[in-house]
Coordinates of C-alpha atoms and ligand atoms in Angstrom, one line a residue:
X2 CA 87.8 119.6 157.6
X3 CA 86.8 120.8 160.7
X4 CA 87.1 118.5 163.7
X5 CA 85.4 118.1 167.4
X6 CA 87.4 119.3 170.3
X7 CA 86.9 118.7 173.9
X8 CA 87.0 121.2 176.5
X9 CA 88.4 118.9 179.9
X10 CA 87.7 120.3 183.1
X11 CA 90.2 118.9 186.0
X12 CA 88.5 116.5 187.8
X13 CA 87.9 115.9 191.7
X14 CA 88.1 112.0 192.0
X15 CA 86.6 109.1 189.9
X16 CA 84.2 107.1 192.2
X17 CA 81.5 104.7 191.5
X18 CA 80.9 101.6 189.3
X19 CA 81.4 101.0 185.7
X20 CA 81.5 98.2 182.9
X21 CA 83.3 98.1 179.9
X22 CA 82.3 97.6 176.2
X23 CA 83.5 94.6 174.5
X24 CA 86.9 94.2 173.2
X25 CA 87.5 95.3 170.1
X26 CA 89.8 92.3 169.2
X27 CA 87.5 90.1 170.2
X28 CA 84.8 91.2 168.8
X29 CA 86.5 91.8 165.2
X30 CA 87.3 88.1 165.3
X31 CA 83.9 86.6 166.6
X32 CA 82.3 88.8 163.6
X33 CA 85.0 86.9 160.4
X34 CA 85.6 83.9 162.5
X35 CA 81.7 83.2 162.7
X36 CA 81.4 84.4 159.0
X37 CA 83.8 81.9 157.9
X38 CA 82.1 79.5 160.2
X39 CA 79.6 76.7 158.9
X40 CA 76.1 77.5 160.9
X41 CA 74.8 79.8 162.7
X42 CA 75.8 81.9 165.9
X43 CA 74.6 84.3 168.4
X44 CA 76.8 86.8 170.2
X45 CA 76.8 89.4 172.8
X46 CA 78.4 92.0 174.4
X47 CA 80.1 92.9 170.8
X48 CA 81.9 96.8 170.7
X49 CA 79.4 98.7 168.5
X50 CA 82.5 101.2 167.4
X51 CA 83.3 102.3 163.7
X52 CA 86.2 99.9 163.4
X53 CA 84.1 96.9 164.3
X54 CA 81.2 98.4 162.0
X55 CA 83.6 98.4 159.2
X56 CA 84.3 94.8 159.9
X57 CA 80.7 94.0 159.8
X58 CA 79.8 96.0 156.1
X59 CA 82.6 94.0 155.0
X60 CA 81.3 90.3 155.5
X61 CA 77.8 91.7 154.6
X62 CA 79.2 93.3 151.6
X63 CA 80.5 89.8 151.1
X64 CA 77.1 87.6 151.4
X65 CA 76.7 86.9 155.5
X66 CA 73.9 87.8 156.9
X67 CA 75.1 89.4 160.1
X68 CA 74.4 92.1 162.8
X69 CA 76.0 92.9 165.9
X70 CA 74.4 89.7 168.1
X71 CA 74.5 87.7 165.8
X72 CA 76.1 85.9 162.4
X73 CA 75.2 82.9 159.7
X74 CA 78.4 81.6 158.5
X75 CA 78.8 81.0 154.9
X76 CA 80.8 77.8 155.4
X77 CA 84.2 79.5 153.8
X78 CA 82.2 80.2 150.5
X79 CA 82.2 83.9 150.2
X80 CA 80.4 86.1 147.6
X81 CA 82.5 88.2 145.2
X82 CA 81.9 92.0 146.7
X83 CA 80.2 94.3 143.9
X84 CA 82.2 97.6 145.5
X85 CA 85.5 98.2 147.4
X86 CA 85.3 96.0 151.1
X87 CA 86.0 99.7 153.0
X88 CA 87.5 99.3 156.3
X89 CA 87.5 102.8 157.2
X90 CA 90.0 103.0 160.2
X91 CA 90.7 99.7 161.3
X92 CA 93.8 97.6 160.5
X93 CA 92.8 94.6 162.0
X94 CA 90.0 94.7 159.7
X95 CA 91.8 95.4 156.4
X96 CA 94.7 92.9 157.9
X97 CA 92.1 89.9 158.7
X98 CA 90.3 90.1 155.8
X99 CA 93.7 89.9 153.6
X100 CA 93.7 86.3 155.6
X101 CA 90.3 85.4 154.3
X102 CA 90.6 87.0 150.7
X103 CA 93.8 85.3 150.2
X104 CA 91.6 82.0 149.7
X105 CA 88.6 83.3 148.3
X106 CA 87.9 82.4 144.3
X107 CA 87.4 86.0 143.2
X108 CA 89.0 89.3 143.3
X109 CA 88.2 92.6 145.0
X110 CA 89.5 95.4 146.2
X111 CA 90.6 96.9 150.3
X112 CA 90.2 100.7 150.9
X113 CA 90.5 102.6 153.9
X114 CA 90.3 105.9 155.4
X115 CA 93.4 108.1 155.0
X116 CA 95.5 106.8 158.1
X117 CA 94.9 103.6 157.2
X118 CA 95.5 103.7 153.7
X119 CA 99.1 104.8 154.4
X120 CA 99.7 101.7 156.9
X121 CA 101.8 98.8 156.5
X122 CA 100.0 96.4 154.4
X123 CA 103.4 94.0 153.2
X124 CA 103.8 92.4 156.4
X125 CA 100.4 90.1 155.5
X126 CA 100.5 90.5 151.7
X127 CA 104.1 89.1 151.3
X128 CA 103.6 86.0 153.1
X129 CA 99.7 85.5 151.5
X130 CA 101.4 86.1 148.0
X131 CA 104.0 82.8 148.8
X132 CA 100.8 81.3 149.8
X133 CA 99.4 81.6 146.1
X134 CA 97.2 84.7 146.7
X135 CA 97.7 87.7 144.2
X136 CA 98.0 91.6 144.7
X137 CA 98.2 94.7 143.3
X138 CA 99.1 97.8 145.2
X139 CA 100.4 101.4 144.4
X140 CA 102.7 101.5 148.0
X141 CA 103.2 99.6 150.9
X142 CA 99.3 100.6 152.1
X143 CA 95.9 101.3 150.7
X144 CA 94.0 100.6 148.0
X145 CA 94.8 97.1 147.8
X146 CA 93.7 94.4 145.0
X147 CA 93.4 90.9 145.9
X148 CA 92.7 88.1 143.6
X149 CA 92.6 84.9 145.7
X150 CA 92.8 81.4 145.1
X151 CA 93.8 78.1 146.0
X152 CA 96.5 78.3 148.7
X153 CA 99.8 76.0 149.4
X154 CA 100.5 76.0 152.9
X155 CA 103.8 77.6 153.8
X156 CA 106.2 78.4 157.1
X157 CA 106.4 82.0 158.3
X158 CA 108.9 83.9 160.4
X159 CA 107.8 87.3 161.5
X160 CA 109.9 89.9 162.0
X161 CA 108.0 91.3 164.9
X162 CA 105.7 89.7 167.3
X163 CA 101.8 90.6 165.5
X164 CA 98.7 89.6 165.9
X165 CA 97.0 90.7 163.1
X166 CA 99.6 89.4 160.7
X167 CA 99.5 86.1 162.8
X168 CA 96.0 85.6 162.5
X169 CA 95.7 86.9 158.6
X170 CA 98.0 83.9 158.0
X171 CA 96.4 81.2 160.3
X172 CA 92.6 82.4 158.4
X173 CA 94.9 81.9 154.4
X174 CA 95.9 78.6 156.5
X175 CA 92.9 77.5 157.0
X176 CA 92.1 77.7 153.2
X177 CA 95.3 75.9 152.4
X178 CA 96.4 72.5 151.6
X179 CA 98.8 71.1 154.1
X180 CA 100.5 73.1 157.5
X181 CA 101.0 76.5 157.8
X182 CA 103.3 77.2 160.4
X183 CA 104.0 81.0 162.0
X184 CA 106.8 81.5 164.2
X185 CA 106.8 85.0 166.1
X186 CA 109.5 86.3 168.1
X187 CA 107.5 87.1 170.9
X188 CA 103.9 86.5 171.9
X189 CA 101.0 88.6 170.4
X190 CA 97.5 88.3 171.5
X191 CA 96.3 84.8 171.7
X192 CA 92.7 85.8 170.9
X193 CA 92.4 83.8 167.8
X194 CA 94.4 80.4 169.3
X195 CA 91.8 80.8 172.0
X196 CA 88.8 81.5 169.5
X197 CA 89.4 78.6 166.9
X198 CA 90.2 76.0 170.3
X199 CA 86.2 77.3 171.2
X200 CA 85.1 76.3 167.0
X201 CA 86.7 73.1 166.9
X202 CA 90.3 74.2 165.2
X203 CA 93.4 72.4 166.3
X204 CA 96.2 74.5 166.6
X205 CA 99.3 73.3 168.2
X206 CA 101.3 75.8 169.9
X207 CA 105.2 75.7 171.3
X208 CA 106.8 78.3 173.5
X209 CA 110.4 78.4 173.1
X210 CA 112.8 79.3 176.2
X211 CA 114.2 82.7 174.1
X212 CA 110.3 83.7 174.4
X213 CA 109.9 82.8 170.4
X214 CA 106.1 81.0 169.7
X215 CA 105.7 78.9 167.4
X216 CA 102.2 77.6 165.9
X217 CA 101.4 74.7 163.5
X218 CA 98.0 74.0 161.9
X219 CA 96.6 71.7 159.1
X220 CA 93.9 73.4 156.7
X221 CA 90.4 72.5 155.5
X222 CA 89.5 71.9 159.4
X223 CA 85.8 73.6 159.5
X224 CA 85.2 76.4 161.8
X225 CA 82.2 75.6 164.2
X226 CA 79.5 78.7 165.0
X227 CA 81.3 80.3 168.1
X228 CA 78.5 81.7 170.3
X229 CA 79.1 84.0 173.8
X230 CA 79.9 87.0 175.3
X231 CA 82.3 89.0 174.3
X232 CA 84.5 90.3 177.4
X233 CA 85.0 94.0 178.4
X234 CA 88.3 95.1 176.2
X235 CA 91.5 95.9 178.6
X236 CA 92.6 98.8 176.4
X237 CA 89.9 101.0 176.8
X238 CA 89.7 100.4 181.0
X239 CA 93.4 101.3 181.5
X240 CA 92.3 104.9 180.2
X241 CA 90.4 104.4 183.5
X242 CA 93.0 102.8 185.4
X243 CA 95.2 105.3 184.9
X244 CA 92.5 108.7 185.3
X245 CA 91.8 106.9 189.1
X246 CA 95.3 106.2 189.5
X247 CA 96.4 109.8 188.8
X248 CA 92.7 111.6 190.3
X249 CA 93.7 112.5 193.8
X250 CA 90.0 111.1 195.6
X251 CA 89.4 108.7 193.1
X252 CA 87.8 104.7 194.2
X253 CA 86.5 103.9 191.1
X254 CA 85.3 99.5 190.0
X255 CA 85.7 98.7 186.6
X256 CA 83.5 95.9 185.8
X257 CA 84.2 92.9 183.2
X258 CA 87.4 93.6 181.9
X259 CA 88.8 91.4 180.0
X260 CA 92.2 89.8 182.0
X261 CA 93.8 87.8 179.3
X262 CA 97.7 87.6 179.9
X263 CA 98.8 88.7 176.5
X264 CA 96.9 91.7 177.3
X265 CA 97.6 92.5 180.5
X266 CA 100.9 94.2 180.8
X267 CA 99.1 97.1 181.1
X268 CA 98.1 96.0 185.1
X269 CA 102.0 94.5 185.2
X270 CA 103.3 97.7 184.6
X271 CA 100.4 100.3 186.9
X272 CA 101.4 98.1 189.6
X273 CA 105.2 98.2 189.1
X274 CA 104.7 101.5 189.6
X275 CA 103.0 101.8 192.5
X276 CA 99.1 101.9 191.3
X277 CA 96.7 100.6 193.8
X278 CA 94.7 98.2 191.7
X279 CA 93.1 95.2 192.7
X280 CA 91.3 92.3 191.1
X281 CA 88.1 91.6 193.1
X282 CA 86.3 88.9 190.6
X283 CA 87.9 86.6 188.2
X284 CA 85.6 84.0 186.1
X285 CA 85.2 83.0 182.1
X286 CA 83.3 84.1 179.5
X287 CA 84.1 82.6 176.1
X288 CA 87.2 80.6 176.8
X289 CA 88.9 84.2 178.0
X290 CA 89.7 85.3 181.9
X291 CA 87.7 88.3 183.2
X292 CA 87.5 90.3 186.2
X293 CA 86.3 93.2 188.3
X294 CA 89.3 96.0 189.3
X295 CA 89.2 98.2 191.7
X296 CA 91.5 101.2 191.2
X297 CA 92.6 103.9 194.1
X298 CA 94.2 107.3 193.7
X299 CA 98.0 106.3 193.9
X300 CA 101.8 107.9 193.8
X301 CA 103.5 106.5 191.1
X302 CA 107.0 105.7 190.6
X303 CA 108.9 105.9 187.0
X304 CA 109.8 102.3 185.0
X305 CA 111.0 100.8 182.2
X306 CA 109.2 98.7 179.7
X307 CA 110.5 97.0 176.5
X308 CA 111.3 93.2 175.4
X309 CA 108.7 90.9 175.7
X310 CA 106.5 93.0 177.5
X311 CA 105.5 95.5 174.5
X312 CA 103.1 93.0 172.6
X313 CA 101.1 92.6 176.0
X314 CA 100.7 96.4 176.3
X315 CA 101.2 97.9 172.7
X316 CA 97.9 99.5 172.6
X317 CA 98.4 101.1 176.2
X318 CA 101.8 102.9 175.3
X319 CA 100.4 106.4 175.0
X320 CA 98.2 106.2 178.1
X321 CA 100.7 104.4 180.1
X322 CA 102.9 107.5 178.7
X323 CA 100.4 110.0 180.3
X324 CA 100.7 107.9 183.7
X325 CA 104.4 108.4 183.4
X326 CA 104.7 112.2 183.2
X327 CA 103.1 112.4 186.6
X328 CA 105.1 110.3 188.2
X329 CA 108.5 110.3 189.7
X330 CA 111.5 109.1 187.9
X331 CA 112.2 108.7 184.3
X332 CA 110.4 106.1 182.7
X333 CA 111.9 104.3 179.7
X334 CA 110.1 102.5 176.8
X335 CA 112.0 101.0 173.8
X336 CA 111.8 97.8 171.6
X337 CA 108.4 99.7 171.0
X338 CA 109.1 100.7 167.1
X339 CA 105.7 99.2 165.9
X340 CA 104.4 102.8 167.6
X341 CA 105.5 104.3 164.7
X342 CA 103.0 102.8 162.5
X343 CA 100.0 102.6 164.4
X344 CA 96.9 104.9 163.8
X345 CA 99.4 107.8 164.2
X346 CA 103.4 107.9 164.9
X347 CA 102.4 106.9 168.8
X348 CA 106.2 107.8 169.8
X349 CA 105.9 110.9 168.4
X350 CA 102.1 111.8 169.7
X351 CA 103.1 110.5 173.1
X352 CA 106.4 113.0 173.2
X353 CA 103.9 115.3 172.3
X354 CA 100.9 115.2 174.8
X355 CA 103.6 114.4 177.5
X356 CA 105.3 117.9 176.7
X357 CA 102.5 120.3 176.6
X358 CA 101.2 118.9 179.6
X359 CA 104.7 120.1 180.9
X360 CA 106.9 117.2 181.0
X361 CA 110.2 116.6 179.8
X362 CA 109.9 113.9 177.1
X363 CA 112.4 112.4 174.2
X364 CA 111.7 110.2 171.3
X365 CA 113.7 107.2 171.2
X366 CA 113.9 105.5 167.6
X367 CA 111.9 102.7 169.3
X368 CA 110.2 104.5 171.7
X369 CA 110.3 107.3 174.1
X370 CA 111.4 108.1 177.7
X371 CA 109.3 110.8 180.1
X372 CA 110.5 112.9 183.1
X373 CA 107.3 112.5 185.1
X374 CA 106.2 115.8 187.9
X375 CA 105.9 113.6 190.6
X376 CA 101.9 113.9 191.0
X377 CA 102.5 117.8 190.5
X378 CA 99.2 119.0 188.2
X379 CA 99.6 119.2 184.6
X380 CA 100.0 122.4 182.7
X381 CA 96.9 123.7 181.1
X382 CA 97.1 122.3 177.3
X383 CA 95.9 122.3 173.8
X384 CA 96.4 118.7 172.2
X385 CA 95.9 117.7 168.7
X386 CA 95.3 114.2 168.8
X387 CA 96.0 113.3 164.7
X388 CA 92.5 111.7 164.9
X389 CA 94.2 108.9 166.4
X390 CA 91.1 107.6 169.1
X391 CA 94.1 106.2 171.4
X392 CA 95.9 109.8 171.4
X393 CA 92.7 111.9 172.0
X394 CA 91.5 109.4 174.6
X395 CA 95.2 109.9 176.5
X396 CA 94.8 113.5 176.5
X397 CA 91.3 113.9 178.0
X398 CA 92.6 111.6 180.7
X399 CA 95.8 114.1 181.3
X400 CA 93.5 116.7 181.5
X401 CA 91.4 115.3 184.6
X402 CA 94.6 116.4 186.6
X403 CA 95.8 119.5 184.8
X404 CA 95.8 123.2 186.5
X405 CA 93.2 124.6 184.6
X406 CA 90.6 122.8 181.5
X407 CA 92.5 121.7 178.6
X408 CA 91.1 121.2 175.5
X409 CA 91.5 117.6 173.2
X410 CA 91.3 118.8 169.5
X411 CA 90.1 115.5 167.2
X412 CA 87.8 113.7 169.6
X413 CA 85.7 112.5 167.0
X414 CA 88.2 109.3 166.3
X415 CA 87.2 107.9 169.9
X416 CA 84.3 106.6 168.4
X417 CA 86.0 104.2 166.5
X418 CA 87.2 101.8 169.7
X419 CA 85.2 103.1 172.4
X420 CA 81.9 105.3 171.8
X421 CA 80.5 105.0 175.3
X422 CA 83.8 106.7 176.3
X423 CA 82.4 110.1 177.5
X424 CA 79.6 108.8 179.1
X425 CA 81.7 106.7 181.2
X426 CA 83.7 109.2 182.7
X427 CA 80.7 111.2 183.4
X428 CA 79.4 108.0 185.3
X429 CA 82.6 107.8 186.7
X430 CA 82.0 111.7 188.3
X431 CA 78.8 111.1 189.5
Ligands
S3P530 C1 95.4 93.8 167.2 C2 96.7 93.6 167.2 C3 97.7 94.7 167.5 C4 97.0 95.9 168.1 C5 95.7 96.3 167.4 C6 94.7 95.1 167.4 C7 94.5 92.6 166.9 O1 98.3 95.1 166.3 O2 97.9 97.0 168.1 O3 95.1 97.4 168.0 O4 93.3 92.7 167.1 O5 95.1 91.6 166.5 P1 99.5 94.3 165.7 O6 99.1 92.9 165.4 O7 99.9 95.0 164.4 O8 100.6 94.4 166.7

C-alpha cells in the first residue's frame, strides 16, 4: 500500500482568523444519541470526517434515516443490520455502538479497519456481557459478534477514567431494567452527562474528594430529539495552538472552540508553560462552553503532566509532546498508559517524532519525558506517522519550525478527525 506524504515547508508566522470543525465527540454522540432518540432532530456544525462517517453508515445501516444535519430517531427500536456495522477507524464508534447493541433484540456483527481491529474491545464487552448482552470474539479486538437482549442493570468500576466505555454503558443502561451505576477513577469527558441533561435524561452525578466520579441512572427514560450546533472540537485547535505558539511571528484567532473543562487541559498545560493564549469570547452552544483564542508566538518552559490531568488532555499528548521538544526543560508525562492503545502506541510515536526532530526523548511505561531545544529549530525530518491522523497532524506542525522542509509520510489518516486540516493552515499563512 502506498501512502500520501507531505512535504512541510518551515513556516514564517501563523496570522489571521480561523474556525474550527465540529468536535468529533460531540458530533459522534449527537449522530447515536438522536438515533436512539424518539422524533426528529436537526443538527449543525457536525465534523464531516471518516470516523464520524462510519458512525453515520452504521445507524443507517441500522434503519435511521440520517445525514450530517440532521437525524429521525427510531425511538430505541433498531433494525437488524443485513452486513457487518463497519466502523472503519473510529473507537468511539465501534465502543458506543457496543452500548446500543448490547440492548438491541438481534444479532450483528462490529468490524473495523486494521488499527482498530486490534484495539481494546473487553473494557465495554465485559461489563455489557454482566449486563445480559452476548459476544463472540477471536481476541481482545475486532471482528466482534453481538447478540443483544434484554439488559439487568448492573454497578461498574473502571479501571481507568474512559469516556467511551462510560458512555457504552450509560447507552446498555438506558436499555436496562433498574440503575446502572459507573464509578471512574477520574473524570472523562462529560459530553454525554451534558447531552442526555439537553434530551431529557436524569443522570445523577457525585464527585468524590480522591477525584473518583460516580454516576447513577434509571433505564427506560426516553431520549428526546437533541437539536443545535455542534461546537468547534478542542483537539484539532491545539495543533494550532501549539504551531502559533512555537511560529516565531505568529498572531493567529481560533474561532469557536469548544472550552469544555474535561477537555481543556490542553490550554492548562500551554499556559503553564508559558504560551500566550488568551480567551477573547466565551458563550453556549448546546449546553457546552465555547470561545474565541487568540494565540501569540511564545518561549515555552518544560512541565509535568500526569494524575488527573491526563483524561482532560489524552488526545493532545503527542502534540503537546511536539510543544515540549522546543521548549526548555525536561517535560515529564506519566499515568498516561492508555497512549499505548490509542490509534497507534502514542508513547512510542511521540518518542519517535520528538527524536528525529532532534530531541532527546525516553519512553516511560506510562508515558514519556522530552528534552526540549529551547525554541532552537528542529532538525530537518522524515516521519512515519503509523496512519495514526493525531501522529501525522503532530509532525506537520513540528515541521512549521524545522531547519529545512520535512516530510509527514501517512497523511492520508488526518482525514478521519479533521479533513479541513490543510486548508486551515494554509488560511492560517495567508
Ligand atoms: C473519546 C474518548 C477518549 C478519546 C477518544 C474519544 C470519546 O477515549 O481518546 O478520542 O469520544 O468518548 P477513551 O474513552 O478510551 O479514553
Amino acid at each position: 500500500m502506498t501512502h500520501s506524504s507531505l512535504i512541510v515547508e518551515p513556516s514564517k508566522g501563523l496570522r489571521g482568523r480561523i474556525r474550527m470543525p465540529g468536535d468529533k465527540s460531540i458530533s459522534h454522540r449527537a449522530l447515536l444519541f438522536n438515533a436512539m432518540a424518539c422524533g426528529t432532530a436537526s443538527l449543525e456544525g457536525v465534523l464531516d470526517s471518516l470516523d464520524v462517517k462510519a458512525t453515520l453508515r452504521c445507524i443507517q445501516r441500522m434503519g435511521v434515516d440520517a445525514s450530517m444535519s440532521g437525524v429521525v430517531g427510531c425511538s430505541g427500536v433498531f433494525v437488524a443490520p443485513n452486513a457487518a456495522l463497519d466502523c472503519g477507524n473510529s473507537g468511539t464508534t465501534a465502543r458506543l455502538l457496543l452500548g446500543i447493541l448490547a440492548g438491541q433484540d438481534f444479532s450483528s456483527r462490529i468490524i473495523g479497519d486494521a488499527s482498530l481491529s486490534t484495539r481494546p474491545m473487553r473494557r465495554v464487552t465485559m461489563p455489557l456481557a454482566r449486563m445480559g448482552a452476548q459476544f463472540s470474539e477471536s481476541g481482545d479486538g475486532l471482528p466482534l459478534d453481538v447478540q443483544g437482549g434484554p439488559l439487568t442493570a448492573v454497578e461498574h468500576s473502571l479501571s481507568v477514567a474512559s469516556a467511551q466505555v462510560k458512555t457504552a454503558l450509560l447507552l446498555a443502561g438506558l436499555q436496562a431494567k433498574g440503575t446502572t451505576v459507573v464509578r471512574e477513577p477520574a473524570v472523562s469527558r462529560d459530553h454525554t452527562e451534558r447531552m442526555f441533561a439537553a434530551m431529557g435524561v436524569e443522570v445523577q452525578r457525585e464527585q468524590h474528594a480522591d477525584g473518583g466520579h460516580v454516576l447513577s441512572m434509571s433505564g427506560g427514560q426516553a431520549l428526546r430529539p437533541f437539536s443545535g450546533r455542534v461546537p468547534g472540537d478542542i483537539s484539532s485547535a491545539a495543533f494550532f495552538m501549539v504551531a502559533a505558539t512555537v511560529v516565531p511571528n505568529s498572531d493567529l484567532v481560533v474561532e469557536g472552540v469548544g472550552l469544555n473543562e474535561t477537555r481543556s487541559g490542553v490550554l492548562d498545560v500551554l499556559s503553564r508553560m508559558g504560551a500566550d493564549i488568551r480567551t477573547e469570547d466565551r458563550w453556549m452552544e448546546g449546553g457546552e462552553p465555547v470561545g474565541t483564542l487568540r494565540i501569540r508566538h511564545s518561549a515555552l518552559n518544560a512541565t509535568s503532566i500526569n494524575g488527573a490531568e491526563i483524561p482532560r488532555l489524552i488526545d493532545e499528548l503527542p502534540i503537546i509532546g511536539v510543544a515540549a521538544a522546543f521548549a526548555d526543560g525536561v517535560t515529564v508525562v506519566s499515568d498516561a498508559e492508555e497512549l499505548r492503545v490509542k490509534e497507534s502506541d502514542r508513547c512510542a510515536s511521540t518518542v519517535r517524532l520528538c527524536r528525529s526532530m532532534g530531541a532527546n526523548a525516553a519512553e516511560r511505561h506510562d508515558g514519556f519525558s522530552i528534552e526540549g531545544r529551547k525554541g532552537q529549530h528542529a532538525n530537518g525530518f522524515v516521519f512515519k506517522s503509523a496512519l495514526d491522523h493525531r501522529m501525522a497532524m503532530a509532525g506537520v506542525i513540528a515541521g512549521l519550525h524545522a531547519e529545512r522542509s520535512c516530510t509527514v509520510v501517512g497523511t492520508e489518516s488526518i482525514s478521519s478527525s479533521f479533513p479541513t486540516f490543510h486548508a486551515l493552515l494554509e488560511d492560517a499563512h495567508g
